[in-house]
Amino acid sequence: MDSVFEDAGESAKTIDRTEFKLMLEHCRLNKKRLQAVVVYNLTRFSRNTNDHTTVRALLNSLGIVVRSATEQITDDASGKLLENMLAAIGQFDNDVKSDRTKAGMRAALELGRWTWRAPLGFVNGRVDFGEPSLQPDPVRAPQIVAAFEMIANERISQRDALRRVTALGLRTRTGRPLTPQTFGKLLQNPIYAGLPDVSAFGVKGFRADFAGLVSLDLFRRAKTVLRGSKGRERHVLNNPEFPLRRFVVCGKCSTPLTGSTSRGRTSKYAYYHCRCCQSVRIKKNQLEAGFAALLETLQPRPEFVRLFRAVVLDVLESHRLEAASLGRQIAGRITGLRQRERQLEEAYVYENRIDEQTYDRQRDLIREDLALAQMEFDEARVEEIDAEGVFGFAEFVLTNASRLWSEAEPEHKQKLQAVLFPEKITFSEGRFGTAVTCLAFNQLGGFVAGKESMASPPGFEPGSWP
């Protein structure tokens, strides 16, 4: 055996493999004593038919053949046909696996299963035996729960909480104490409330088949405390239970509405109200329902839709031009390498300015650079983008603002409403005022929040609001 090169953990789909390039260099430098490159099978050699053909041609020019330990590859016509078929099957298999993996992950997510390694505090369940995809780690889960409770209930800092849970024995899987950065990310991860964010995979309304370690209320209270060094003040300004707080303003005195909870005869009631002129006091669910109904009336501006289409097409064209520019650069390199190859041949064959050993060494180096450049050129091609799919998604967002806002997390609600209404929105006498929306939508006129909002809230004097 001469040398062994192993691409541990690197995909055969790309040429950017350290050991692969070292193997080509080794073959070039030792071509006189090498006869074959032996691979376990051709699918591990390359999963792209163009790359396979290019590399095989390069090795053949060095007098080296490719052999498979598990496949009958020969140099006759039948063997070459089989080799090309296996290379094509390798690429097909890779494409199918990629599609199947994505589809399988999406299907699992739609069933509520967590498809990755369990986060700290969880262990992966045996779903084949009917277990949830994630289960509490008997050792670390209680420690993580304690961290959330310390921050939410005692309102201590993240640093103090980390110090205390470290003293309780919380460690990473490798047995090391958590760093402040890791601990901070852990406390912000909604998976600990049973609500992992899988929106990047196009799965909406994810319902996990596992329970969180803490309640959603505890998670939100801890997250609120952690917002900045002045946790209590930030809690007042950005209370997640009142997403319209400081966004809707009083139509009479222009003071942003605040939110609070009052205790009635039998239970607590949440309200939005004006602290300045006291002219607005409305139940939380009524104002938010009215705001959601207001969003239902949003209609995309036709000129914006046309502009958006033009912008997207322009961006796609920009990507295409960038890829074309990169392709031209690589093509220029290929042309230059071929010109160097011709000059080398002239210097050796016609001008006798270099000896055979120098010619062979330089020719092999140029051919290796040519093979790699050709594979880079193939990789630089731009994949076709579904422009209509992009437009469809944008249209869905623009025409479903109410639904998206209603289903969003509190902090996401605040971001969405700020985008839709950059100048905020007024409320007075049971109705929203004329709303200045973002450029994507037509301006809205006044909108009644609902007749029920005109009634005085129970437990308060009739004159507390108009």
PDB file of C-alpha atoms in Angstrom, residues 145-158 187-188 193 214-228 230-236 238-241 268 409-411:
ATOM      1  CA  VAL A 145     -35.365  24.672  35.811  1.00  0.00           C
ATOM      2  CA  ALA A 146     -33.751  26.105  38.931  1.00  0.00           C
ATOM      3  CA  ALA A 147     -31.908  28.654  36.788  1.00  0.00           C
ATOM      4  CA  PHE A 148     -35.143  29.924  35.217  1.00  0.00           C
ATOM      5  CA  GLU A 149     -36.843  30.093  38.623  1.00  0.00           C
ATOM      6  CA  MET A 150     -33.955  32.011  40.176  1.00  0.00           C
ATOM      7  CA  ILE A 151     -34.042  34.653  37.467  1.00  0.00           C
ATOM      8  CA  ALA A 152     -37.827  34.955  37.135  1.00  0.00           C
ATOM      9  CA  ASN A 153     -38.758  34.785  40.824  1.00  0.00           C
ATOM     10  CA  GLU A 154     -35.716  36.224  42.598  1.00  0.00           C
ATOM     11  CA  ARG A 155     -34.865  38.612  39.723  1.00  0.00           C
ATOM     12  CA  ILE A 156     -31.155  37.910  40.040  1.00  0.00           C
ATOM     13  CA  SER A 157     -28.682  38.550  37.252  1.00  0.00           C
ATOM     14  CA  GLN A 158     -27.645  35.988  34.686  1.00  0.00           C
ATOM     15  CA  LEU A 187     -31.977  31.000  28.723  1.00  0.00           C
ATOM     16  CA  GLN A 188     -33.177  32.547  25.443  1.00  0.00           C
ATOM     17  CA  ALA A 193     -40.782  26.121  27.161  1.00  0.00           C
ATOM     18  CA  VAL A 214     -40.509  25.150  32.261  1.00  0.00           C
ATOM     19  CA  SER A 215     -43.890  26.771  31.701  1.00  0.00           C
ATOM     20  CA  LEU A 216     -44.297  29.438  29.028  1.00  0.00           C
ATOM     21  CA  ASP A 217     -45.117  31.975  31.736  1.00  0.00           C
ATOM     22  CA  LEU A 218     -41.909  31.206  33.650  1.00  0.00           C
ATOM     23  CA  PHE A 219     -39.849  31.342  30.441  1.00  0.00           C
ATOM     24  CA  ARG A 220     -41.282  34.729  29.472  1.00  0.00           C
ATOM     25  CA  ARG A 221     -40.827  36.191  32.948  1.00  0.00           C
ATOM     26  CA  ALA A 222     -37.203  35.064  33.027  1.00  0.00           C
ATOM     27  CA  LYS A 223     -36.628  36.447  29.538  1.00  0.00           C
ATOM     28  CA  THR A 224     -38.114  39.790  30.553  1.00  0.00           C
ATOM     29  CA  VAL A 225     -35.825  40.071  33.577  1.00  0.00           C
ATOM     30  CA  LEU A 226     -32.799  39.376  31.372  1.00  0.00           C
ATOM     31  CA  ARG A 227     -33.516  42.223  28.970  1.00  0.00           C
ATOM     32  CA  GLY A 228     -30.665  44.552  29.794  1.00  0.00           C
ATOM     33  CA  LYS A 230     -32.106  47.263  34.261  1.00  0.00           C
ATOM     34  CA  GLY A 231     -34.363  44.271  34.088  1.00  0.00           C
ATOM     35  CA  ARG A 232     -37.212  45.810  36.086  1.00  0.00           C
ATOM     36  CA  GLU A 233     -37.321  48.939  33.954  1.00  0.00           C
ATOM     37  CA  ARG A 234     -37.223  46.954  30.722  1.00  0.00           C
ATOM     38  CA  HIS A 235     -40.072  44.836  32.059  1.00  0.00           C
ATOM     39  CA  VAL A 236     -42.150  47.992  32.383  1.00  0.00           C
ATOM     40  CA  ASN A 238     -41.634  45.846  27.032  1.00  0.00           C
ATOM     41  CA  ASN A 239     -44.117  43.747  28.935  1.00  0.00           C
ATOM     42  CA  PRO A 240     -44.750  40.767  26.618  1.00  0.00           C
ATOM     43  CA  GLU A 241     -48.280  40.388  27.982  1.00  0.00           C
ATOM     44  CA  LYS A 268     -57.940  39.594  37.556  1.00  0.00           C
ATOM     45  CA  GLU A 409     -44.881  35.431  19.944  1.00  0.00           C
ATOM     46  CA  PRO A 410     -45.258  38.730  21.869  1.00  0.00           C
ATOM     47  CA  GLU A 411     -41.844  40.086  20.903  1.00  0.00           C
TER      48      GLU A 411
END
